[in-house]
CSV table of C-alpha atoms in Angstrom, one decimal:
chain,number,residue,atom,x,y,z
H,1,MET,CA,-38.4,-27.9,-72.0
H,2,ARG,CA,-40.6,-30.9,-71.2
H,3,ARG,CA,-40.8,-32.3,-67.6
H,4,ARG,CA,-39.8,-35.8,-67.0
H,5,PRO,CA,-42.6,-37.9,-65.6
H,6,ASN,CA,-41.9,-39.3,-62.1
H,7,PRO,CA,-41.5,-43.1,-62.4
H,8,ASP,CA,-43.3,-43.5,-59.0
H,9,SER,CA,-46.5,-41.9,-60.4
H,10,GLU,CA,-49.4,-44.0,-61.6
H,11,ALA,CA,-52.8,-43.3,-63.1
H,12,ASN,CA,-54.6,-40.8,-60.9
H,13,ILE,CA,-51.7,-41.0,-58.3
H,14,ARG,CA,-48.9,-38.5,-58.4
H,15,ARG,CA,-45.6,-38.7,-56.4
H,16,ILE,CA,-44.8,-35.4,-54.7
H,17,ASP,CA,-41.2,-34.8,-53.7
H,18,THR,CA,-39.9,-31.3,-53.0
H,19,LYS,CA,-36.4,-30.4,-53.7
H,20,ALA,CA,-33.8,-30.7,-50.9
H,21,ARG,CA,-33.2,-27.0,-50.7
H,22,ALA,CA,-36.9,-26.1,-50.1
H,23,LYS,CA,-37.8,-24.7,-46.8
H,24,LYS,CA,-40.6,-27.2,-46.2
H,25,GLN,CA,-40.2,-30.8,-47.3
H,26,THR,CA,-43.2,-32.7,-48.8
H,27,HIS,CA,-42.9,-36.4,-49.7
H,28,GLY,CA,-45.9,-38.5,-50.5
H,29,PHE,CA,-48.6,-39.6,-53.0
H,30,GLN,CA,-51.5,-37.5,-54.1
H,31,VAL,CA,-54.7,-39.1,-55.5
H,32,HIS,CA,-56.5,-36.8,-57.9
H,33,PHE,CA,-59.8,-37.2,-59.8
H,34,LEU,CA,-61.9,-34.8,-61.8
H,35,ARG,CA,-65.4,-36.0,-62.9
H,36,GLY,CA,-67.5,-33.3,-64.4
H,37,THR,CA,-67.6,-30.6,-61.7
H,38,LYS,CA,-66.5,-32.9,-58.9
H,39,VAL,CA,-62.9,-32.8,-57.8
H,40,VAL,CA,-61.5,-35.4,-55.4
H,41,THR,CA,-58.0,-35.0,-54.1
H,42,LYS,CA,-56.2,-36.5,-51.1
H,43,MET,CA,-52.5,-36.5,-50.0
H,44,PHE,CA,-50.8,-39.5,-48.4
H,45,SER,CA,-47.7,-38.4,-46.7
H,46,ASP,CA,-44.7,-40.8,-46.2
H,47,SER,CA,-44.2,-39.6,-42.6
H,48,ILE,CA,-47.8,-40.2,-41.6
H,49,TYR,CA,-48.3,-43.6,-43.2
H,50,GLY,CA,-44.9,-45.0,-42.2
H,51,GLY,CA,-42.8,-44.8,-45.3
H,52,LYS,CA,-43.0,-44.6,-49.1
H,53,GLU,CA,-44.5,-48.0,-49.8
H,54,ALA,CA,-47.1,-47.8,-47.0
H,55,ALA,CA,-48.2,-44.4,-48.4
H,56,ARG,CA,-48.4,-45.9,-51.9
H,57,ARG,CA,-50.6,-48.8,-50.6
H,58,ALA,CA,-52.9,-46.4,-48.8
H,59,ALA,CA,-53.2,-44.2,-52.0
H,60,ARG,CA,-54.0,-47.2,-54.1
H,61,LYS,CA,-56.7,-48.4,-51.7
H,62,PHE,CA,-58.2,-44.9,-51.6
H,63,ARG,CA,-58.2,-44.8,-55.4
H,64,ARG,CA,-60.0,-48.1,-55.7
H,65,THR,CA,-62.7,-46.9,-53.2
H,66,ILE,CA,-63.2,-43.6,-55.0
H,67,VAL,CA,-63.4,-45.2,-58.5
H,68,ARG,CA,-66.3,-47.3,-57.3
H,69,ARG,CA,-68.2,-44.3,-55.9
H,70,LEU,CA,-67.6,-41.8,-58.8
H,71,PRO,CA,-69.7,-41.9,-61.9
H,72,GLN,CA,-68.0,-43.3,-65.1
H,73,ARG,CA,-66.0,-40.9,-67.2
H,74,ARG,CA,-67.9,-39.5,-70.2
H,75,PHE,CA,-65.9,-38.6,-73.3
H,76,VAL,CA,-67.3,-35.8,-75.2
H,77,GLY,CA,-65.6,-35.5,-78.6
H,78,PHE,CA,-65.9,-33.8,-81.9
H,79,ARG,CA,-68.6,-35.0,-84.3
């Protein structure tokens, strides 16, 4: 069975929402990059950033900053 994509997710930004019955609740956006051997990931929690939209704005700002610093993606394909 295929998982439905979260409509709040974007390129390199994932929306994390735990189920209501979970012992610990997590709500926020995770920025995730993989460039060669370098992995960059950071979580932007709704409660820390003052709500869903504020966390989304912070995640987008972080993504813009990181994209400038990381090297360009290299696609290695079949020849």
